GROMACS .gro file of C-alpha atoms in nm:
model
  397
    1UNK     CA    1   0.000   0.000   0.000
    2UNK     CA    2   0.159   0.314  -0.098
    3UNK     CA    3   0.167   0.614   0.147
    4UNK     CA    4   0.228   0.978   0.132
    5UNK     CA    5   0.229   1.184   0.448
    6UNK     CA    6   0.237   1.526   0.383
    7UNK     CA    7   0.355   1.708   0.694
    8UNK     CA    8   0.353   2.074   0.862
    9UNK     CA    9   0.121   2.172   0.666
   10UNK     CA   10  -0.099   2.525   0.703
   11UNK     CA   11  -0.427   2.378   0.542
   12UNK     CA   12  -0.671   2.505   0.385
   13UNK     CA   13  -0.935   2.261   0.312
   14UNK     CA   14  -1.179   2.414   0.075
   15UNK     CA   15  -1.478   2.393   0.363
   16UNK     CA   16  -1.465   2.745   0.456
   17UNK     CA   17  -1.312   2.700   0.784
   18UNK     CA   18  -1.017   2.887   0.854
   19UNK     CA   19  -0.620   2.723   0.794
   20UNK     CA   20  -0.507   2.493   1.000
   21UNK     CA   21  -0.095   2.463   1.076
   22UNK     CA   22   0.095   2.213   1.211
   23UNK     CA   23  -0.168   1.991   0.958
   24UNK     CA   24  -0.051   1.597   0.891
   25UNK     CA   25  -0.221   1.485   0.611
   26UNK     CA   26  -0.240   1.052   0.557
   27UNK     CA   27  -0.229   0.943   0.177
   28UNK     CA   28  -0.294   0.584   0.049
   29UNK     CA   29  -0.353   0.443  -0.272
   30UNK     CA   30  -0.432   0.767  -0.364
   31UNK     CA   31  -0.692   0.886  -0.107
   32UNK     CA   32  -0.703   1.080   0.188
   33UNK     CA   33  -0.740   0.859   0.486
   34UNK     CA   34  -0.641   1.084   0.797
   35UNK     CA   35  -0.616   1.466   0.824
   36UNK     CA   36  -0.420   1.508   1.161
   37UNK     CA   37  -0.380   1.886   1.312
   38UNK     CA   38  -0.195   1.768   1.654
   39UNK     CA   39   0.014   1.531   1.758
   40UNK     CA   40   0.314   1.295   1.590
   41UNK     CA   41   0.405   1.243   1.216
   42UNK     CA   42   0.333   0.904   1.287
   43UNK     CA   43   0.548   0.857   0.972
   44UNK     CA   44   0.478   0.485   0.903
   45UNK     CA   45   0.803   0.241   0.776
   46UNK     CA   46   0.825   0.308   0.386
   47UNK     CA   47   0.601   0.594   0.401
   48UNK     CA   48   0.712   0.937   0.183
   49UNK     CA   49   0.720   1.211   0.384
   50UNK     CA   50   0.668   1.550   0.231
   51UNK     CA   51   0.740   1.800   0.455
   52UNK     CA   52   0.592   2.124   0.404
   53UNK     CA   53   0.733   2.328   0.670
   54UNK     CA   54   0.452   2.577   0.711
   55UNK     CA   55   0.373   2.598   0.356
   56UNK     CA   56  -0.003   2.608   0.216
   57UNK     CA   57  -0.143   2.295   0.128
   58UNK     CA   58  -0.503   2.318  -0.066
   59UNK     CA   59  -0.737   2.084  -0.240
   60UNK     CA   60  -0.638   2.139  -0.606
   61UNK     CA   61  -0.805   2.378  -0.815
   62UNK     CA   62  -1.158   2.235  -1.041
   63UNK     CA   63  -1.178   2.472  -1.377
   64UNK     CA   64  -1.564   2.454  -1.388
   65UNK     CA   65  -1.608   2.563  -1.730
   66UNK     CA   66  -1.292   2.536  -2.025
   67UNK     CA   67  -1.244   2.434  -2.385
   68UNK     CA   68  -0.952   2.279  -2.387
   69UNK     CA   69  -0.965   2.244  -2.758
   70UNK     CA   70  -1.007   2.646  -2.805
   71UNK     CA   71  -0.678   2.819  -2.848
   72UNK     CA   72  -0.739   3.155  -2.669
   73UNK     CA   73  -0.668   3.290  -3.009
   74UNK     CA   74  -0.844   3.633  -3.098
   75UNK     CA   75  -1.144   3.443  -3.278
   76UNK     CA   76  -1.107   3.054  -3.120
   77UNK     CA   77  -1.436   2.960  -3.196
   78UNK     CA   78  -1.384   3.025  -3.617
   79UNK     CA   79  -1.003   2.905  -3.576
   80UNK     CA   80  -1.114   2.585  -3.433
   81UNK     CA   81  -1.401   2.546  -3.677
   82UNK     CA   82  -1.114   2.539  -3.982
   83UNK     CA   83  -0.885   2.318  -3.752
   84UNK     CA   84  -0.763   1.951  -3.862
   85UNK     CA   85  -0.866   1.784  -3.608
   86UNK     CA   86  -0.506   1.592  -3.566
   87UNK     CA   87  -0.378   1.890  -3.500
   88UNK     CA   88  -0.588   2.078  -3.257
   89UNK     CA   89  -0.574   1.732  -3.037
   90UNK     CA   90  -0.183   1.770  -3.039
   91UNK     CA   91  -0.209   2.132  -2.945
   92UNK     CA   92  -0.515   2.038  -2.619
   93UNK     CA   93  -0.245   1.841  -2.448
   94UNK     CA   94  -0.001   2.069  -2.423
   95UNK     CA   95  -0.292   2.289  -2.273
   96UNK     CA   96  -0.373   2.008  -2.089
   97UNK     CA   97  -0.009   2.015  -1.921
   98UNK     CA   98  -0.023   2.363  -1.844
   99UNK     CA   99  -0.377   2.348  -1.666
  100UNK     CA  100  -0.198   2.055  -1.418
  101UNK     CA  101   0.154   2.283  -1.393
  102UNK     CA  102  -0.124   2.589  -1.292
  103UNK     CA  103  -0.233   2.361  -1.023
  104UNK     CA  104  -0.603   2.256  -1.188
  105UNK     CA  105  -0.687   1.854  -1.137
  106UNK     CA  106  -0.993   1.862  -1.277
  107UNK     CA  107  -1.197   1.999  -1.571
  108UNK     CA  108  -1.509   2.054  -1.700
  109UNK     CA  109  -1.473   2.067  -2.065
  110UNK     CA  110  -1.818   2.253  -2.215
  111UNK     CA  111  -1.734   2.229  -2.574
  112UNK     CA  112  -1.501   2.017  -2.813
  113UNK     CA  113  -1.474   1.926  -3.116
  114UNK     CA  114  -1.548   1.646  -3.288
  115UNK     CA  115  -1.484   1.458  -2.961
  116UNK     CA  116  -1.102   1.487  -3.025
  117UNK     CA  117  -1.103   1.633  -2.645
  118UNK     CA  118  -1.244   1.283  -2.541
  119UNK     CA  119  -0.978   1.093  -2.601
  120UNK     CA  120  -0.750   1.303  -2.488
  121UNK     CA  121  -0.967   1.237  -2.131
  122UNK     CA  122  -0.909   0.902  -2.169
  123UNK     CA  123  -0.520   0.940  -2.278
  124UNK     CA  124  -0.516   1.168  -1.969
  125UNK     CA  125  -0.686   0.857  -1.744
  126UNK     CA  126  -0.450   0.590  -1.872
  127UNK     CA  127  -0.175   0.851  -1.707
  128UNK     CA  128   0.014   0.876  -2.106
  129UNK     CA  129  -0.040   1.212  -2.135
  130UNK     CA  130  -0.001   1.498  -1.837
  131UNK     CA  131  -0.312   1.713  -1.742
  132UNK     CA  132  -0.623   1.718  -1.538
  133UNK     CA  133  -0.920   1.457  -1.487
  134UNK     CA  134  -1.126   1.558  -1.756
  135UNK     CA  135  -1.510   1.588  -1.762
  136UNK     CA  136  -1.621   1.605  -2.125
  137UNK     CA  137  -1.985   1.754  -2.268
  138UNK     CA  138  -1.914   1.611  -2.600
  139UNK     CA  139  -2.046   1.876  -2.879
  140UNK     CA  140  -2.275   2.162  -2.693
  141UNK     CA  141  -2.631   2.120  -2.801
  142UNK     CA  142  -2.768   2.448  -2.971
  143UNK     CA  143  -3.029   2.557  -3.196
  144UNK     CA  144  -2.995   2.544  -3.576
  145UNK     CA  145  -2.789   2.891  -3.607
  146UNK     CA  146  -2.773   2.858  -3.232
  147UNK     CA  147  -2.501   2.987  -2.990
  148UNK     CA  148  -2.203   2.772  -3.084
  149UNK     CA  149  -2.335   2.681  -3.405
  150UNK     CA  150  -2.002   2.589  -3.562
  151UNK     CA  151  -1.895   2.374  -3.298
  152UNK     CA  152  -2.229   2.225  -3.194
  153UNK     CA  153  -2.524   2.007  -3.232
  154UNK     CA  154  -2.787   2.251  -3.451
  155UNK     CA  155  -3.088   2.057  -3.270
  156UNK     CA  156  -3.454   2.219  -3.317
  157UNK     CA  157  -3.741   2.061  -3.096
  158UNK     CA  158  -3.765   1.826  -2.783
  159UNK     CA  159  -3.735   1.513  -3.028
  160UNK     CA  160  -3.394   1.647  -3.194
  161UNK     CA  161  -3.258   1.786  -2.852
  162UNK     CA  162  -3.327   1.416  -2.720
  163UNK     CA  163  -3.120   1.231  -3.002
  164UNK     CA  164  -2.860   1.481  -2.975
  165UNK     CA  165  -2.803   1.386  -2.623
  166UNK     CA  166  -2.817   1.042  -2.732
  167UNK     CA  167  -2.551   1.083  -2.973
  168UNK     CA  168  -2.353   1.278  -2.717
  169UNK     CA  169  -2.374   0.996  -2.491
  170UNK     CA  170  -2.315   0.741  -2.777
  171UNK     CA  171  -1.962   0.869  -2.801
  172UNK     CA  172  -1.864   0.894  -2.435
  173UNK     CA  173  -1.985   1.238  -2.316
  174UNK     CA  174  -1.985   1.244  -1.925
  175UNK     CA  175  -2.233   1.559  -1.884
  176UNK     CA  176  -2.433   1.795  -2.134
  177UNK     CA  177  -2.453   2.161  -2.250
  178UNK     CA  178  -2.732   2.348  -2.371
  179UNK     CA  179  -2.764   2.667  -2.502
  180UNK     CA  180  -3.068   2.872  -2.336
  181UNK     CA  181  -2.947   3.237  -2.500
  182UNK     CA  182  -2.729   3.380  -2.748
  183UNK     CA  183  -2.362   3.512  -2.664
  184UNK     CA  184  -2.050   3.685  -2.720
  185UNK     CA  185  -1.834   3.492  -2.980
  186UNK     CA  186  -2.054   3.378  -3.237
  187UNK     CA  187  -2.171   3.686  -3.512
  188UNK     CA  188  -2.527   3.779  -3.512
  189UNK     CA  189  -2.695   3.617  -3.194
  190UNK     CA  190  -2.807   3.830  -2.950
  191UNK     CA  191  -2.690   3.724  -2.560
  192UNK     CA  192  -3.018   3.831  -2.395
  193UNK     CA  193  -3.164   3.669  -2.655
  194UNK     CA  194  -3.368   3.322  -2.543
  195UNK     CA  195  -3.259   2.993  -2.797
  196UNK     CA  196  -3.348   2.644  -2.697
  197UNK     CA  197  -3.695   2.626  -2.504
  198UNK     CA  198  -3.735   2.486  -2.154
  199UNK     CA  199  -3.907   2.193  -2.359
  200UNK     CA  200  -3.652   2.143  -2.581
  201UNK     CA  201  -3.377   2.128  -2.244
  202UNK     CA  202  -3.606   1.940  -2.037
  203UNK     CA  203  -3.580   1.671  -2.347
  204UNK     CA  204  -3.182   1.679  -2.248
  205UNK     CA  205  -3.218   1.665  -1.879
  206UNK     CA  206  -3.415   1.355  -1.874
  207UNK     CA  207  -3.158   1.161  -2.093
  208UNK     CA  208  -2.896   1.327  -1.900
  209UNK     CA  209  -3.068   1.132  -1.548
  210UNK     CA  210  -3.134   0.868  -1.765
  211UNK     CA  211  -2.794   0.795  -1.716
  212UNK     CA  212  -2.699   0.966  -1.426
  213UNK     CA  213  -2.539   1.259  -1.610
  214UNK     CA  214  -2.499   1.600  -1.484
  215UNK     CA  215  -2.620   1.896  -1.682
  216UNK     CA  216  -2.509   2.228  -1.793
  217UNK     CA  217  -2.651   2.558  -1.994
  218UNK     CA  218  -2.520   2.864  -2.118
  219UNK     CA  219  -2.723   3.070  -2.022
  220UNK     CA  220  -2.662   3.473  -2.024
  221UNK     CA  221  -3.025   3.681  -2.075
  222UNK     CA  222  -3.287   3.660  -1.791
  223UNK     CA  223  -3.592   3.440  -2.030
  224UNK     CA  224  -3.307   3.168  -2.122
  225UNK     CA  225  -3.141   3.151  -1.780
  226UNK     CA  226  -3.483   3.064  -1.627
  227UNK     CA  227  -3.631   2.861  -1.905
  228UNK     CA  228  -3.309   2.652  -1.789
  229UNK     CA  229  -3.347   2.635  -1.420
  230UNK     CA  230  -3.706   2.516  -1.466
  231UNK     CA  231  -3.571   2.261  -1.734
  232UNK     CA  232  -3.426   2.113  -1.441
  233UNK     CA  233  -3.036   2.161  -1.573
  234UNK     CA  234  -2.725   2.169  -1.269
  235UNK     CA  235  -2.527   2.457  -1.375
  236UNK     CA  236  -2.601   2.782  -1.497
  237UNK     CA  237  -2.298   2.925  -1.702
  238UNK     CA  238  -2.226   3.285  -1.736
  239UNK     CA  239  -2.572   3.452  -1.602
  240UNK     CA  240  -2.484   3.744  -1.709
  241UNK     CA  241  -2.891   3.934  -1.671
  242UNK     CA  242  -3.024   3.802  -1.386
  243UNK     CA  243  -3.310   3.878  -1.177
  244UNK     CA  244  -3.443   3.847  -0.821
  245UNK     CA  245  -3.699   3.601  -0.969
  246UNK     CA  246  -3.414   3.367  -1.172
  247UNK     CA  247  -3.140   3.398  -0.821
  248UNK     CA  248  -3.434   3.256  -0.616
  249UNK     CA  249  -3.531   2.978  -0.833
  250UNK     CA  250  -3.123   2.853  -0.785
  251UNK     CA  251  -3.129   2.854  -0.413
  252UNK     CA  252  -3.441   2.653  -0.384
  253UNK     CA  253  -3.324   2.418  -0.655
  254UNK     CA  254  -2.975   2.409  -0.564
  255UNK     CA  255  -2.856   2.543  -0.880
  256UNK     CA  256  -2.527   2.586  -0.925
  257UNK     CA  257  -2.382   2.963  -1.086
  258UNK     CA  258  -2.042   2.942  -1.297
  259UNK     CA  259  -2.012   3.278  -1.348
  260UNK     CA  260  -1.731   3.321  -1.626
  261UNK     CA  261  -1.612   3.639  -1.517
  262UNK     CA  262  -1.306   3.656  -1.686
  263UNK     CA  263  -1.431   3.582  -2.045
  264UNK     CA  264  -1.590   3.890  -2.120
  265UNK     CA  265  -1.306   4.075  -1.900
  266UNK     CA  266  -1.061   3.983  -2.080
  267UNK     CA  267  -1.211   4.049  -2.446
  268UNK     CA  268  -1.236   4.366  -2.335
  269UNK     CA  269  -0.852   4.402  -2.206
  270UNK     CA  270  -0.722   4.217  -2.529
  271UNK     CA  271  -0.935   4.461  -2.769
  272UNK     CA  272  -0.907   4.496  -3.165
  273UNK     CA  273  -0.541   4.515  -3.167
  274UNK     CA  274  -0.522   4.185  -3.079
  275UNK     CA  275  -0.754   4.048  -3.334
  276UNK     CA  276  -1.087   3.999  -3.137
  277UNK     CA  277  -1.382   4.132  -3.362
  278UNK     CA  278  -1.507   4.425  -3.342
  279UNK     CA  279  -1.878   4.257  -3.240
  280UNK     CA  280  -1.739   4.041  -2.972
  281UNK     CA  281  -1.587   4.375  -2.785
  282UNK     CA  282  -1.906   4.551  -2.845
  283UNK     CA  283  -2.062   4.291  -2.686
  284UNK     CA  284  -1.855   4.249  -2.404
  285UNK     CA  285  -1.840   4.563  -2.308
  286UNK     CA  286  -2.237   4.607  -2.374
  287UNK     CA  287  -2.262   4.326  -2.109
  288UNK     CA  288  -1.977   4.360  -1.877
  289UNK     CA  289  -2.189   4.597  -1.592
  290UNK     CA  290  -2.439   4.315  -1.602
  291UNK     CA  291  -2.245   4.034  -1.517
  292UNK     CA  292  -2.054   4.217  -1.265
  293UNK     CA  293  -2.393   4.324  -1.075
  294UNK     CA  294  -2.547   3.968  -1.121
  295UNK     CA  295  -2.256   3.787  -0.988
  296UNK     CA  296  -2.278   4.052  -0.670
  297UNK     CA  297  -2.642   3.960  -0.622
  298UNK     CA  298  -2.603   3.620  -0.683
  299UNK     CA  299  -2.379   3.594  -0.402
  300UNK     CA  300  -2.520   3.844  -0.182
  301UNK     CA  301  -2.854   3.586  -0.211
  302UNK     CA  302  -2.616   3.278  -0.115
  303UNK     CA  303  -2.607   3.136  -0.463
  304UNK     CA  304  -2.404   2.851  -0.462
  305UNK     CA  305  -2.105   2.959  -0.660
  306UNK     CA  306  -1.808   2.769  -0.880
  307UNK     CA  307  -1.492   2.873  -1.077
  308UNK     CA  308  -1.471   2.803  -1.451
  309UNK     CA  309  -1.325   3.053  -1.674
  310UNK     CA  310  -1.455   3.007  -1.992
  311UNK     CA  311  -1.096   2.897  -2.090
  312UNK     CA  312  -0.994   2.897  -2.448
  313UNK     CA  313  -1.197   3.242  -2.523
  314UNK     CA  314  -0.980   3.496  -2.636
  315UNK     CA  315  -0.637   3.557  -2.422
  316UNK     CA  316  -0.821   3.346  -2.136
  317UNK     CA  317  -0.590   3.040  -2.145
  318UNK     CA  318  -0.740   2.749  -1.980
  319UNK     CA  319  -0.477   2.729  -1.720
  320UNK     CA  320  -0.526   3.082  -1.587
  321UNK     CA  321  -0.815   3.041  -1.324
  322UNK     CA  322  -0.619   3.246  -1.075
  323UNK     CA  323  -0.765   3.576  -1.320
  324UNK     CA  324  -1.130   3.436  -1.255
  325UNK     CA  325  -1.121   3.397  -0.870
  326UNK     CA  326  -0.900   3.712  -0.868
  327UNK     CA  327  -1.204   3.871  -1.029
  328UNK     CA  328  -1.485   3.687  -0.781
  329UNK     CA  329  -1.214   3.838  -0.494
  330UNK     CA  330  -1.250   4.169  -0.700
  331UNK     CA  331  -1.627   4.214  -0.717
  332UNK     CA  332  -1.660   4.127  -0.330
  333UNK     CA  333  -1.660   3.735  -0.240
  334UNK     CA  334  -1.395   3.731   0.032
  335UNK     CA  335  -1.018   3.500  -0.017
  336UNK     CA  336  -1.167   3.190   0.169
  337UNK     CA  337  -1.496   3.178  -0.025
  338UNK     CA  338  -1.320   3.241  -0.347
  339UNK     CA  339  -1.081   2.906  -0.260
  340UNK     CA  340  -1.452   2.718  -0.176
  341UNK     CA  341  -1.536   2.832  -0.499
  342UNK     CA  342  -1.264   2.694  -0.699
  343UNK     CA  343  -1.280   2.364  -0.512
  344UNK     CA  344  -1.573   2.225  -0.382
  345UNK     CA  345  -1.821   2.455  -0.540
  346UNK     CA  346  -1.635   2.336  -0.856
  347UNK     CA  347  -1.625   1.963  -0.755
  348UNK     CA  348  -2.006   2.026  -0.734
  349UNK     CA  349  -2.082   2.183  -1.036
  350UNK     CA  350  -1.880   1.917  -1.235
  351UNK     CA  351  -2.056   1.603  -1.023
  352UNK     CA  352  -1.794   1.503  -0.843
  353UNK     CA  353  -1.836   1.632  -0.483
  354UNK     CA  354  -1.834   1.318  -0.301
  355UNK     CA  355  -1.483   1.252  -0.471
  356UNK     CA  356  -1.283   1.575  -0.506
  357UNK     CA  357  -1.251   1.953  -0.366
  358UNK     CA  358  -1.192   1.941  -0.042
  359UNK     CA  359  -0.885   1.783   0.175
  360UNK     CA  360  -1.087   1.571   0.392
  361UNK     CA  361  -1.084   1.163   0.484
  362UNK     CA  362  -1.239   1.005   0.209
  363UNK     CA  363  -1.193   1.224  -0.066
  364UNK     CA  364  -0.919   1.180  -0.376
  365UNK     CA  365  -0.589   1.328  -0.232
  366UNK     CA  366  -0.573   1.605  -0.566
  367UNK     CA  367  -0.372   1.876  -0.335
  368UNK     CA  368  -0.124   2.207  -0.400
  369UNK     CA  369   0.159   2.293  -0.183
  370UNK     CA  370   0.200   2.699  -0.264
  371UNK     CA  371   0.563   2.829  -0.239
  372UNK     CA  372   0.725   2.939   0.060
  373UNK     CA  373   0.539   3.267   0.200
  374UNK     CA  374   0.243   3.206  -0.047
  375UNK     CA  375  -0.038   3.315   0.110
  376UNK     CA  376  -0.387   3.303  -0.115
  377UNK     CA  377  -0.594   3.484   0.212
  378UNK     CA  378  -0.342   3.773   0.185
  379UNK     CA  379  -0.335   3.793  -0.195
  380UNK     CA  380  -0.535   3.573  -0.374
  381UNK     CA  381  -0.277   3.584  -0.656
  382UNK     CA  382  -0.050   3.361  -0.454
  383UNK     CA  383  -0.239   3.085  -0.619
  384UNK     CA  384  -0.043   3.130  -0.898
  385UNK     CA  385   0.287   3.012  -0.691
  386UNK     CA  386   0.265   2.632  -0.719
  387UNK     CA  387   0.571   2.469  -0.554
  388UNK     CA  388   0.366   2.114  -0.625
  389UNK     CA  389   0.075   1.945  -0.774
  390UNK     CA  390  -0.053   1.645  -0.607
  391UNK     CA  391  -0.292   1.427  -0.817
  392UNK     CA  392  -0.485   1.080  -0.698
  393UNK     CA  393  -0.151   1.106  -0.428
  394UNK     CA  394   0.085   1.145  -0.692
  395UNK     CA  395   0.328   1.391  -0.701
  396UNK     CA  396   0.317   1.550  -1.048
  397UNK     CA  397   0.500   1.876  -1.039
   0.00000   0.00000   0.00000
C-alpha cells in the first residue's frame, strides 16, 4: 500500500473554515485517509514524507467551465471550426499540461470538437499524457444557427434535442450543455436573446438522469437563464442578466452559478489590436456591468457559486483560473470563499463532490503545496505560486 504523508502543513481545506498549521495529512492508494492537526508524524516504515514546513497545502483547483480544444486565439471559436482535427488534439495536451503545472486537477470541458477532447480524457486517465481529470460535454447542443453553431449540435425541438443527447452519450460524453441564450463569440446572436426552449432542455435533462449525467446551460439573458433552471439543468454558465426572480429559483433548486467572469473581461482588455472582432468587444463591453452586478447579487442571495473561466476564449488560457477567482475576490466574495469556490463549489458543479474539492478523509488526495510565504488569504494571486501538484496522491509537479 503506498503512502504519502504530507507534513507541517498550514491547510486550507476548501470547507470554509479557517487554515489549519501544524496539519498531517495521511495518503494511500491515492486517497485521503487521515487529516491530523496535533500530535506525531506518525510517519509509518516506507512511508514518503513530504514535509511542508509551514507551507499552504489546498485541495487542487476544479476549472468549472474550459475548452480545452479552443486556443485563446483572438477568434477561437472560427479558428477551431477550420482546424484539422489531428492537430488541434496535439495542441489540447499541451494545454492540458499547463492546466496541471497551474495547479487545476480537474476539468469541465463545455465544448469540443469532434470529440477529439475525449480521447484526450481518456489518454489523460491511462496517465500517457499529463493534465487534469477531464469531464467532457461532447459537442454543446444548440439551436440550428444557435449559440455555438459551428462547434455544436444545430438541434430544433424536444425530439432532436433528445437524439442529440443520445448521440452525445453514444460517443462517451460524461455531462451535457445546452444553449438557453445567445452570446459573445458567435456573429449575429443576441446574448439576452432566449434559444433552446425549456421543452426542448427538459428533453436533455431527462436523458442526462437517464444515465446519471450531470447537466449544464449557457445561459446569459434573464428568459433563457430561467427557461433553464425550470428545465431542471445543474449549472447555470455565465448569467450574465439576472433577476431576483431567476437567483431565487437557484437557491431553492440548488442550482449551481459558474459565473465566467473573466471571459468577457478579458475580451475587453485584449481589444481589436489583438484580433478579437469588433462585435465580440461591443458585446462584451455592452454586457460587462451586467455580469458584474449579477454575480454581486447572486452571491449576496447565497447562490451557490463555482470557478470556470470560460478557458480557451480569447487571451483566457485554460490554465489561468487564478484571473477568474481574482475577479470573484475583485467584485466582493472574500479569499476563503473564493478558494470554496474553486474547489468544492467546482467539484459540485462538475458532479464530483463526493470525490474531489476538499482535503478531507475520504476524498481523492488532488492537493497544491504553494511556495514558501504564499499566502492566497493575503493575496489571492499567490495561487499562482505552485511549488507542487498532487494528483490521486501522486506527485506530479
Amino acid at each position: 500500500m503506498d503512502t504519502l504523508l504530507i507534513t507541517n502543513a498550514r491547510l486550507i481545506d476548501g470547507t470554509g473554515t479557517a487554515p489549519r498549521d501544524g496539519t498531517t495529512v495521511v495518503v494511500q492508494d491515492g486517497r485521503i485517509v487521515e487529516v491530523r492537526h496535533s500530535g506525531g508524524d506518525g510517519s509509518g516504515e516506507g512511508a514518503q514524507v513530504l514535509d511542508l514546513e509551514g507551507r499552504t497545502l489546498l485541495p487542487g483547483l476544479i476549472n468549472a467551465h474550459c475548452h480545452v480544444m479552443m486556443d485563446a486565439s483572438g477568434d477561437p471559436v472560427s479558428t477551431l471550426a477550420r482546424k484539422d482535427v489531428a492537430v488541434a488534439v496535439l495542441e489540447a495536451a499541451g494545454r492540458a499540461r499547463r492546466m496541471l503545472e497551474a495547479g487545476i486537477t480537474t476539468a469541465r470541458d463545455l465544448g469540443g470538437y469532434e470529440y477529439a477532447e475525449l480521447a484526450l480524457r481518456d489518454a489523460i486517465a491511462r496517465g500517457e499524457v499529463p493534465g487534469p481529470r477531464l469531464v467532457c460535454c461532447g459537442k454543446l447542443i444548440t439551436m440550428t444557427g444557435g449559440q455555438g453553431w459551428p462547434v455544436g449540435l444545430e438541434s430544433d425541438g424536444p425530439d432532436e434535442v433528445r437524439k442529440a443527447a443520445r448521440k452525445n452519450f453514444k460517443r462517451g460524453a460524461d455531462c451535457l450543455k445546452f444553449m438557453a441564450t445567445g452570446g459573445v463569440l458567435t456573429p449575429g446572436v443576441e446574448p439576452g436573446s432566449p434559444q433552446l426552449g425549456e421543452e426542448e432542455m427538459r428533453a436533455g435533462v431527462e436523458e442526462a438522469r437517464h444515465v446519471g449525467k450531470h447537466t449544464a446551460s449557457h445561459a446569459q439573458g434573464t428568459e433563457g437563464v430561467k427557461n433553464a433552471i425550470r428545465a431542471g439543468v445543474d449549472t447555470i454558465e455565465h448569467g450574465i442578466f439576472l433577476d431576483d426572480e431567476a437567483i431565487q429559483m437557484m437557491i431553492e433548486r440548488g442550482t449551481v452559478l459558474v459565473p465566467t467572469l473573466a471571459a468577457p473581461y478579458q475580451i475587453i482588455q485584449a481589444g481589436a489590436a489583438r484580433g478579437v472582432p469588433e462585435w465580440a468587444i461591443e458585446k462584451s463591453i455592452r454586457v460587462s456591468d451586467a455580469h458584474r452586478k449579477s454575480f454581486e447579487w447572486a452571491l449576496a442571495a447565497g447562490v451557490t457559486i463555482a470557478a470556470g473561466n470560460d478557458g480557451g476564449t480569447p487571451f483566457n488560457p485554460s490554465h489561468d483560473l487564478v484571473t477568474e477567482i481574482r475577479l470573484m475576490v475583485d467584485y466582493g466574495m472574500n479569499p476563503l470563499a473564493a478558494i470554496r469556490a474553486a474547489t468544492w463549489g467546482s467539484a459540485k458543479a462538475v458532479g464530483l463532490v463526493e470525490e474531489t474539492g476538499t482535503a478531507q478523509k475520504g476524498k481523492w488526495a488532488d492537493l497544491l503545496v504553494l511556495g514558501p510565504g504564499a499566502d492566497p488569504l493575503e493575496d489571492i494571486a499567490a495561487l499562482s505560486d505552485i511549488e507542487h501538484v498532487i494528483k490521486r496522491g501522486q506527485v506530479v509537479v
